[in-house]
Structure formats: structure tokens, C-alpha cells
Amino acid sequence: MARMDSDRLRQLLGPAVRSVTYLPETGSTNLDAKELATKGKELPLVVVADHQTSGRGRLDRSWYSAPGMGVQVSIAARASAHPEALGAVSLAAGLATRTALAAQGVQAGLKWPNDVLAGGKKIAGCLIEIVSTGGPSAAFVAGIGINANHTQLPQEFSEVATSALLETGETCDREKLVADLAKGFLAHIERDPAEVVDLYRQVCDTIGRRVTVELGGSSVEGVATDVDDHGRLVLDGNQAVYAGDVVHLGQKLG
Ligand code: BT5
């Protein structure tokens, strides 16, 4: 298995991150980061693994990783005390992933809230979880999985998923990808949440499309007209959706 160079990773991450935990293999980096944060480890902290045996998606779904191929990273940090900060955290994870992939030659788009798609296929996903550590503002873990150097993906989602290597034909630099992502994400969460939402609106591929949003048992359909200051998706100009799985039903409307 190709292992990340953890010394290089630490060097690229620099002093903005208080602690970096590199693991050749773990169950879930989100669980590891939550445990470290709950035990009072100084934030922000980063946990990176070359492989996850129980990688988690949203709503108890699972996240697939192939040993030494992907990027599995979790960043535990504290959100600002601003009421809109947590919505912006979710958008910031997608934004930072998109930018870090661009530095590896992958032009990706964002499906609300933070699925990262290349050529319409999922290349990365984000899972944000709140952690109770006390203190003046919420602590959270942002877990991001990126299909980096996979030469193929399991048949069950090969039609709907891709990797950086499959998109560019080049092996991507996983240590740099992690460092760019973590530093970009931490810079975003220092910003005014309204600024993050503005940046997000400029690159969100969902705005302007007819969509279905699956809400766990029910679904709504409409035209995604905006993302509001809380990071919610606005349908038809008047219905704000907090969470859900979006399906893009067509091209962007003029
Ligand atoms: C996500 O969930 O997209 C969030 C994934 C977050 C994974 C990271 S890895 C580091 C950290 N530690 C963790 O344990 N988790 C985080 P969701 O939107 O629910 O998408 C999950 C669905 O995507 C699955 O049900 C599959 O259909 C599909 N899927 C699973 N693995 C995939 C992969 N590697 N690439 C593309 N699609 C995948």
C-alpha cells in the first residue's frame, strides 16, 4: 500500500494545525477526530488515514476507500459563535475540497451542500458532525473523503463516481491535497460566514437547476434559486431546505 509521507504532510500543513495524526489504517477518521476533540486535545486538529475500514457517509451510509489510494481526512475545529457559522462550515468543506482538487488539475463542481462532482460523477463527499466539548462556540468535525488515485471504483458506484486519477490521467499528490484542503478549510471558517456563502454561491452547480431533494421518506421538487445566509438551499424562491440529498434533474436554466 502506498503510504503518505507523514513528515511531509506535517510540513505542508504548517503551524495552523495544532496536531496531526496520521494512521495507515483506521475505522473512521471522523470517530478518531471526535474522540481526540472530546478528550480536550487542542483544536484545530487533523486526522488522516491511508485506509478506513468503516468509513461513514451521511445518514449511516458508508464511504468506500481503497488502501493507499484515497484521501480520508477529518478536521476538528471550533466554529465562530456567529449563528450562521455552522451552515457555512458545511459549505466551506465543499469549497476547500473543490479548490484543493483544482490544484491537482481537476475541475470539479459542487452539488449542494458539499458533494464534489467531476464530469457529473462524485469525486469527494463531506460529513460534518458536531462535537460536545463545552466552550463558547460549537466544535465540529469535518470529514472529507476524496477519490484520489483510484484506477477504478467498485462496480456498485462506478457509473456515478470518479477519481482524480481517472479524470486527469495523472497520479495526484495526496499530501498536498490534504494540506491544501485543510488550510483552505480553516481559512474559510475564520471568515465572516456571509463571505463564505457568497463564495459558495459563485461556484455552486445546483443553483439554477431543477432538482429533487430527498428528505428521508419524502421529497420535494423545484428550481434551486439560491443558497441563503444559513447555507440552506432555497427552492422556487421561497422554500428553504436544511438538509437532504439533491438530484440534479437537468441542465442549468438560462
Ligand atoms: C458522503 O456521504 O459523501 C460523506 C462521505 C464522508 C467520508 C469521509 S472520509 C473521512 C471521514 N471519515 C469518515 O468516516 N467519513 C468521512 P453521502 O452523501 O451519504 O454519500 C455516501 C454514498 O456515496 C454511499 O451510500 C455510496 O452510494 C456512495 N459512495 C460511497 N463511497 C464512495 C466513494 N468512495 N466515492 C463515491 N461515492 C461513494
mmCIF file of C-alpha atoms and ligand atoms in Angstrom:
data_model
loop_
_atom_site.group_PDB
_atom_site.id
_atom_site.type_symbol
_atom_site.label_atom_id
_atom_site.label_comp_id
_atom_site.label_asym_id
_atom_site.label_seq_id
_atom_site.Cartn_x
_atom_site.Cartn_y
_atom_site.Cartn_z
ATOM 1 C CA MET A 1 0.000 0.000 0.000
ATOM 2 C CA ALA A 2 1.274 3.479 -0.893
ATOM 3 C CA ARG A 3 1.601 5.290 2.415
ATOM 4 C CA MET A 4 1.511 9.019 2.814
ATOM 5 C CA ASP A 5 4.719 10.675 3.931
ATOM 6 C CA SER A 6 3.547 11.922 7.330
ATOM 7 C CA ASP A 7 6.588 14.191 7.860
ATOM 8 C CA ARG A 8 5.950 15.917 4.551
ATOM 9 C CA LEU A 9 2.276 16.163 5.402
ATOM 10 C CA ARG A 10 3.069 17.904 8.714
ATOM 11 C CA GLN A 11 5.492 20.225 6.972
ATOM 12 C CA LEU A 12 2.939 21.176 4.302
ATOM 13 C CA LEU A 13 0.220 21.711 6.907
ATOM 14 C CA GLY A 14 2.446 24.089 8.857
ATOM 15 C CA PRO A 15 1.665 25.750 12.177
ATOM 16 C CA ALA A 16 -2.050 26.484 11.556
ATOM 17 C CA VAL A 17 -2.911 22.950 12.708
ATOM 18 C CA ARG A 18 -2.193 22.137 16.377
ATOM 19 C CA SER A 19 -1.896 18.387 15.941
ATOM 20 C CA VAL A 20 -1.700 15.990 13.031
ATOM 21 C CA THR A 21 -2.477 12.286 13.476
ATOM 22 C CA TYR A 22 -1.515 10.059 10.572
ATOM 23 C CA LEU A 23 -2.830 6.470 10.580
ATOM 24 C CA PRO A 24 -2.061 3.848 7.913
ATOM 25 C CA GLU A 25 -5.470 2.344 8.693
ATOM 26 C CA THR A 26 -8.381 3.139 10.978
ATOM 27 C CA GLY A 27 -12.131 2.595 11.274
ATOM 28 C CA SER A 28 -13.215 6.192 10.653
ATOM 29 C CA THR A 29 -11.129 9.356 10.882
ATOM 30 C CA ASN A 30 -14.286 11.236 11.956
ATOM 31 C CA LEU A 31 -14.637 8.994 15.008
ATOM 32 C CA ASP A 32 -10.927 9.403 15.784
ATOM 33 C CA ALA A 33 -11.092 13.190 15.479
ATOM 34 C CA LYS A 34 -14.266 13.364 17.594
ATOM 35 C CA GLU A 35 -12.605 11.296 20.310
ATOM 36 C CA LEU A 36 -9.499 13.495 20.343
ATOM 37 C CA ALA A 37 -11.605 16.674 20.462
ATOM 38 C CA THR A 38 -13.836 15.291 23.230
ATOM 39 C CA LYS A 39 -10.763 14.393 25.277
ATOM 40 C CA GLY A 40 -9.723 18.039 25.099
ATOM 41 C CA LYS A 41 -6.945 17.905 22.506
ATOM 42 C CA GLU A 42 -6.152 21.402 21.279
ATOM 43 C CA LEU A 43 -8.012 22.492 18.128
ATOM 44 C CA PRO A 44 -7.752 22.653 15.201
ATOM 45 C CA LEU A 45 -6.548 19.127 14.719
ATOM 46 C CA VAL A 46 -6.307 16.888 11.688
ATOM 47 C CA VAL A 47 -6.567 13.099 11.413
ATOM 48 C CA VAL A 48 -5.552 11.466 8.123
ATOM 49 C CA ALA A 49 -5.696 7.795 7.155
ATOM 50 C CA ASP A 50 -4.498 5.824 4.174
ATOM 51 C CA HIS A 51 -7.425 3.467 4.595
ATOM 52 C CA GLN A 52 -10.703 3.285 6.504
ATOM 53 C CA THR A 53 -12.375 0.006 7.358
ATOM 54 C CA SER A 54 -15.698 1.608 8.446
ATOM 55 C CA GLY A 55 -15.751 4.939 6.619
ATOM 56 C CA ARG A 56 -19.010 6.756 7.221
ATOM 57 C CA GLY A 57 -21.224 8.795 4.942
ATOM 58 C CA ARG A 58 -24.275 10.795 5.908
ATOM 59 C CA LEU A 59 -27.392 9.105 7.358
ATOM 60 C CA ASP A 60 -25.427 5.996 8.377
ATOM 61 C CA ARG A 61 -24.345 5.316 4.824
ATOM 62 C CA SER A 62 -20.835 4.035 4.262
ATOM 63 C CA TRP A 63 -17.877 5.560 2.471
ATOM 64 C CA TYR A 64 -15.589 3.336 0.425
ATOM 65 C CA SER A 65 -11.814 3.722 0.449
ATOM 66 C CA ALA A 66 -9.119 1.627 -1.211
ATOM 67 C CA PRO A 67 -5.862 1.258 0.771
ATOM 68 C CA GLY A 68 -3.334 3.928 -0.202
ATOM 69 C CA MET A 69 -5.474 5.388 -2.992
ATOM 70 C CA GLY A 70 -7.783 7.900 -1.405
ATOM 71 C CA VAL A 71 -7.701 10.834 0.932
ATOM 72 C CA GLN A 72 -9.562 10.298 4.183
ATOM 73 C CA VAL A 73 -9.210 13.340 6.395
ATOM 74 C CA SER A 74 -11.065 14.798 9.363
ATOM 75 C CA ILE A 75 -10.561 18.284 10.708
ATOM 76 C CA ALA A 76 -11.804 19.155 14.190
ATOM 77 C CA ALA A 77 -12.153 22.867 14.852
ATOM 78 C CA ARG A 78 -14.314 25.395 16.599
ATOM 79 C CA ALA A 79 -16.899 27.371 14.658
ATOM 80 C CA SER A 80 -17.232 31.072 15.309
ATOM 81 C CA ALA A 81 -20.016 31.993 17.731
ATOM 82 C CA HIS A 82 -21.963 33.594 14.864
ATOM 83 C CA PRO A 83 -25.397 31.877 14.496
ATOM 84 C CA GLU A 84 -24.819 31.284 10.798
ATOM 85 C CA ALA A 85 -21.371 29.766 11.276
ATOM 86 C CA LEU A 86 -22.326 26.081 11.228
ATOM 87 C CA GLY A 87 -24.161 26.322 7.897
ATOM 88 C CA ALA A 88 -21.084 27.988 6.451
ATOM 89 C CA VAL A 89 -18.860 25.183 7.805
ATOM 90 C CA SER A 90 -20.689 22.661 5.660
ATOM 91 C CA LEU A 91 -20.304 24.810 2.539
ATOM 92 C CA ALA A 92 -16.657 25.591 3.395
ATOM 93 C CA ALA A 93 -15.802 21.877 3.335
ATOM 94 C CA GLY A 94 -17.022 21.564 -0.245
ATOM 95 C CA LEU A 95 -15.402 24.832 -1.317
ATOM 96 C CA ALA A 96 -11.995 23.896 0.100
ATOM 97 C CA THR A 97 -12.154 20.414 -1.440
ATOM 98 C CA ARG A 98 -13.004 21.858 -4.841
ATOM 99 C CA THR A 99 -10.081 24.302 -4.673
ATOM 100 C CA ALA A 100 -7.619 21.649 -3.460
ATOM 101 C CA LEU A 101 -8.669 19.407 -6.363
ATOM 102 C CA ALA A 102 -8.234 22.274 -8.831
ATOM 103 C CA ALA A 103 -4.548 22.483 -7.783
ATOM 104 C CA GLN A 104 -4.290 18.815 -8.870
ATOM 105 C CA GLY A 105 -5.769 19.629 -12.277
ATOM 106 C CA VAL A 106 -9.342 18.504 -11.531
ATOM 107 C CA GLN A 107 -12.131 20.924 -12.434
ATOM 108 C CA ALA A 108 -14.920 19.964 -10.069
ATOM 109 C CA GLY A 109 -18.358 21.392 -9.287
ATOM 110 C CA LEU A 110 -20.372 21.462 -6.064
ATOM 111 C CA LYS A 111 -23.737 19.830 -5.606
ATOM 112 C CA TRP A 112 -25.455 21.321 -2.581
ATOM 113 C CA PRO A 113 -24.427 21.177 0.131
ATOM 114 C CA ASN A 114 -20.963 19.707 -0.321
ATOM 115 C CA ASP A 115 -20.825 16.813 -2.773
ATOM 116 C CA VAL A 116 -17.927 17.385 -5.130
ATOM 117 C CA LEU A 117 -18.557 16.226 -8.701
ATOM 118 C CA ALA A 118 -16.235 15.929 -11.670
ATOM 119 C CA GLY A 119 -17.916 15.360 -15.027
ATOM 120 C CA GLY A 120 -21.181 14.843 -13.122
ATOM 121 C CA LYS A 121 -19.693 11.991 -11.039
ATOM 122 C CA LYS A 122 -18.914 12.098 -7.325
ATOM 123 C CA ILE A 123 -15.221 12.541 -6.587
ATOM 124 C CA ALA A 124 -15.496 13.603 -2.928
ATOM 125 C CA GLY A 125 -18.011 13.771 -0.114
ATOM 126 C CA CYS A 126 -18.114 15.548 3.238
ATOM 127 C CA LEU A 127 -19.607 14.601 6.584
ATOM 128 C CA ILE A 128 -19.933 17.336 9.223
ATOM 129 C CA GLU A 129 -20.589 16.334 12.825
ATOM 130 C CA ILE A 130 -20.959 18.435 15.955
ATOM 131 C CA VAL A 131 -18.785 17.561 18.950
ATOM 132 C CA SER A 132 -19.630 18.481 22.518
ATOM 133 C CA THR A 133 -16.512 19.897 24.129
ATOM 134 C CA GLY A 134 -18.073 22.782 26.060
ATOM 135 C CA GLY A 135 -16.660 26.227 25.462
ATOM 136 C CA PRO A 136 -18.186 29.353 23.980
ATOM 137 C CA SER A 137 -18.828 28.066 20.459
ATOM 138 C CA ALA A 138 -19.616 24.741 18.796
ATOM 139 C CA ALA A 139 -16.814 22.369 17.954
ATOM 140 C CA PHE A 140 -17.300 20.157 14.946
ATOM 141 C CA VAL A 141 -15.537 17.586 12.829
ATOM 142 C CA ALA A 142 -15.470 17.973 9.059
ATOM 143 C CA GLY A 143 -14.671 14.618 7.458
ATOM 144 C CA ILE A 144 -13.784 14.595 3.800
ATOM 145 C CA GLY A 145 -13.215 11.597 1.570
ATOM 146 C CA ILE A 146 -11.649 12.131 -1.842
ATOM 147 C CA ASN A 147 -11.191 9.541 -4.545
ATOM 148 C CA ALA A 148 -7.639 10.457 -5.448
ATOM 149 C CA ASN A 149 -5.584 7.743 -7.105
ATOM 150 C CA HIS A 150 -8.175 5.036 -7.673
ATOM 151 C CA THR A 151 -7.723 3.418 -11.066
ATOM 152 C CA GLN A 152 -11.238 2.024 -10.787
ATOM 153 C CA LEU A 153 -14.156 2.152 -8.380
ATOM 154 C CA PRO A 154 -16.372 -0.696 -7.200
ATOM 155 C CA GLN A 155 -18.984 -1.688 -9.732
ATOM 156 C CA GLU A 156 -21.856 -0.618 -7.456
ATOM 157 C CA PHE A 157 -20.978 3.026 -7.984
ATOM 158 C CA SER A 158 -18.587 3.039 -10.934
ATOM 159 C CA GLU A 159 -21.284 4.783 -13.011
ATOM 160 C CA VAL A 160 -21.720 7.606 -10.507
ATOM 161 C CA ALA A 161 -18.242 8.009 -9.004
ATOM 162 C CA THR A 162 -14.827 9.026 -10.316
ATOM 163 C CA SER A 163 -11.321 9.786 -9.034
ATOM 164 C CA ALA A 164 -8.728 12.493 -9.641
ATOM 165 C CA LEU A 165 -6.535 9.965 -11.452
ATOM 166 C CA LEU A 166 -9.410 8.850 -13.680
ATOM 167 C CA GLU A 167 -10.157 12.486 -14.535
ATOM 168 C CA THR A 168 -6.621 13.704 -15.254
ATOM 169 C CA GLY A 169 -4.658 10.547 -16.067
ATOM 170 C CA GLU A 170 -2.058 11.720 -13.522
ATOM 171 C CA THR A 171 -1.270 10.441 -10.042
ATOM 172 C CA CYS A 172 -2.218 13.128 -7.598
ATOM 173 C CA ASP A 173 -0.107 14.366 -4.713
ATOM 174 C CA ARG A 174 -2.168 13.222 -1.728
ATOM 175 C CA GLU A 175 -0.119 15.022 0.948
ATOM 176 C CA LYS A 176 -0.533 18.312 -0.920
ATOM 177 C CA LEU A 177 -4.209 17.607 -1.481
ATOM 178 C CA VAL A 178 -4.733 17.110 2.284
ATOM 179 C CA ALA A 179 -2.673 20.183 3.192
ATOM 180 C CA ASP A 180 -4.371 22.465 0.634
ATOM 181 C CA LEU A 181 -7.764 21.196 1.741
ATOM 182 C CA ALA A 182 -7.176 21.608 5.487
ATOM 183 C CA LYS A 183 -5.548 25.031 5.179
ATOM 184 C CA GLY A 184 -8.220 26.267 2.758
ATOM 185 C CA PHE A 185 -10.991 24.975 5.011
ATOM 186 C CA LEU A 186 -9.508 26.555 8.157
ATOM 187 C CA ALA A 187 -9.117 29.873 6.320
ATOM 188 C CA HIS A 188 -12.790 29.737 5.260
ATOM 189 C CA ILE A 189 -14.088 29.131 8.770
ATOM 190 C CA GLU A 190 -12.156 32.179 10.013
ATOM 191 C CA ARG A 191 -14.123 34.304 7.545
ATOM 192 C CA ASP A 192 -17.440 36.009 8.095
ATOM 193 C CA PRO A 193 -19.993 33.239 7.271
ATOM 194 C CA ALA A 194 -21.727 35.589 4.804
ATOM 195 C CA GLU A 195 -18.497 35.814 2.824
ATOM 196 C CA VAL A 196 -18.233 32.007 2.673
ATOM 197 C CA VAL A 197 -21.817 31.751 1.435
ATOM 198 C CA ASP A 198 -21.061 34.377 -1.240
ATOM 199 C CA LEU A 199 -18.021 32.420 -2.434
ATOM 200 C CA TYR A 200 -20.120 29.275 -2.450
ATOM 201 C CA ARG A 201 -22.943 30.813 -4.491
ATOM 202 C CA GLN A 202 -20.453 31.696 -7.236
ATOM 203 C CA VAL A 203 -19.436 28.066 -7.791
ATOM 204 C CA CYS A 204 -22.430 26.006 -6.665
ATOM 205 C CA ASP A 205 -23.594 23.880 -9.554
ATOM 206 C CA THR A 206 -27.036 23.280 -8.036
ATOM 207 C CA ILE A 207 -28.258 26.880 -8.164
ATOM 208 C CA GLY A 208 -30.255 27.428 -11.351
ATOM 209 C CA ARG A 209 -31.218 23.791 -11.850
ATOM 210 C CA ARG A 210 -34.438 21.893 -11.398
ATOM 211 C CA VAL A 211 -33.805 19.461 -8.556
ATOM 212 C CA THR A 212 -35.380 16.864 -6.332
ATOM 213 C CA VAL A 213 -34.381 16.938 -2.682
ATOM 214 C CA GLU A 214 -34.838 13.643 -0.821
ATOM 215 C CA LEU A 215 -35.652 14.473 2.771
ATOM 216 C CA GLY A 216 -35.615 10.994 4.311
ATOM 217 C CA GLY A 217 -39.000 9.491 3.491
ATOM 218 C CA SER A 218 -40.355 12.405 1.485
ATOM 219 C CA SER A 219 -39.042 14.560 -1.310
ATOM 220 C CA VAL A 220 -39.593 18.000 -2.778
ATOM 221 C CA GLU A 221 -39.024 19.190 -6.312
ATOM 222 C CA GLY A 222 -38.398 22.683 -7.588
ATOM 223 C CA VAL A 223 -35.885 25.045 -9.107
ATOM 224 C CA ALA A 224 -32.921 25.737 -6.825
ATOM 225 C CA THR A 225 -32.888 29.523 -6.874
ATOM 226 C CA ASP A 226 -30.362 30.351 -4.145
ATOM 227 C CA VAL A 227 -28.452 29.321 -1.034
ATOM 228 C CA ASP A 228 -29.419 31.546 1.893
ATOM 229 C CA ASP A 229 -27.160 33.039 4.563
ATOM 230 C CA HIS A 230 -27.664 29.948 6.784
ATOM 231 C CA GLY A 231 -26.422 27.708 3.975
ATOM 232 C CA ARG A 232 -29.920 26.369 3.233
ATOM 233 C CA LEU A 233 -30.955 25.565 -0.326
ATOM 234 C CA VAL A 234 -33.812 27.787 -1.499
ATOM 235 C CA LEU A 235 -36.332 26.229 -3.887
ATOM 236 C CA ASP A 236 -38.551 28.358 -6.123
ATOM 237 C CA GLY A 237 -37.526 31.475 -4.260
ATOM 238 C CA ASN A 238 -39.492 30.631 -1.132
ATOM 239 C CA GLN A 239 -38.793 27.195 0.340
ATOM 240 C CA ALA A 240 -35.588 26.739 2.361
ATOM 241 C CA VAL A 241 -34.247 23.216 2.835
ATOM 242 C CA TYR A 242 -31.791 22.489 5.685
ATOM 243 C CA ALA A 243 -30.550 19.062 4.657
ATOM 244 C CA GLY A 244 -31.213 16.354 2.107
ATOM 245 C CA ASP A 245 -29.915 14.525 -0.919
ATOM 246 C CA VAL A 246 -30.133 16.572 -4.081
ATOM 247 C CA VAL A 247 -30.626 15.073 -7.517
ATOM 248 C CA HIS A 248 -29.939 17.430 -10.421
ATOM 249 C CA LEU A 249 -32.776 16.892 -12.875
ATOM 250 C CA GLY A 250 -31.402 18.837 -15.798
ATOM 251 C CA GLN A 251 -29.051 21.489 -17.093
ATOM 252 C CA LYS A 252 -28.837 24.945 -15.572
ATOM 253 C CA LEU A 253 -31.795 27.059 -16.627
ATOM 254 C CA GLY A 254 -30.927 30.201 -18.575
HETATM 255 C C1 BT5 B 1 -20.724 11.484 1.943
HETATM 256 O O1 BT5 B 1 -21.834 10.791 2.367
HETATM 257 O O2 BT5 B 1 -20.492 11.782 0.801
HETATM 258 C C2 BT5 B 1 -19.756 11.795 3.051
HETATM 259 C C3 BT5 B 1 -18.516 10.974 2.960
HETATM 260 C C4 BT5 B 1 -17.518 11.367 4.010
HETATM 261 C C5 BT5 B 1 -16.360 10.430 4.065
HETATM 262 C C6 BT5 B 1 -15.269 10.935 4.955
HETATM 263 S S1 BT5 B 1 -13.787 10.045 4.787
HETATM 264 C C7 BT5 B 1 -13.120 10.817 6.163
HETATM 265 C C8 BT5 B 1 -14.236 10.908 7.190
HETATM 266 N N1 BT5 B 1 -14.332 9.721 7.984
HETATM 267 C C9 BT5 B 1 -15.498 9.071 7.803
HETATM 268 O O3 BT5 B 1 -15.816 8.013 8.365
HETATM 269 N N2 BT5 B 1 -16.238 9.745 6.904
HETATM 270 C C10 BT5 B 1 -15.577 10.948 6.453
HETATM 271 P P1 BT5 B 1 -23.107 10.509 1.484
HETATM 272 O O4 BT5 B 1 -23.540 11.757 0.797
HETATM 273 O O5 BT5 B 1 -24.057 9.837 2.414
HETATM 274 O O6 BT5 B 1 -22.593 9.518 0.390
HETATM 275 C C11 BT5 B 1 -22.418 8.161 0.670
HETATM 276 C C12 BT5 B 1 -22.860 7.396 -0.558
HETATM 277 O O7 BT5 B 1 -21.939 7.645 -1.626
HETATM 278 C C13 BT5 B 1 -22.841 5.885 -0.344
HETATM 279 O O8 BT5 B 1 -24.104 5.415 0.057
HETATM 280 C C14 BT5 B 1 -22.440 5.343 -1.717
HETATM 281 O O9 BT5 B 1 -23.575 5.226 -2.563
HETATM 282 C C15 BT5 B 1 -21.583 6.461 -2.293
HETATM 283 N N3 BT5 B 1 -20.155 6.229 -2.058
HETATM 284 C C16 BT5 B 1 -19.552 5.525 -1.070
HETATM 285 N N4 BT5 B 1 -18.220 5.580 -1.181
HETATM 286 C C17 BT5 B 1 -17.982 6.350 -2.275
HETATM 287 C C18 BT5 B 1 -16.799 6.784 -2.893
HETATM 288 N N5 BT5 B 1 -15.580 6.476 -2.445
HETATM 289 N N6 BT5 B 1 -16.938 7.581 -3.999
HETATM 290 C C19 BT5 B 1 -18.140 7.951 -4.474
HETATM 291 N N7 BT5 B 1 -19.305 7.546 -3.921
HETATM 292 C C20 BT5 B 1 -19.211 6.762 -2.829
#
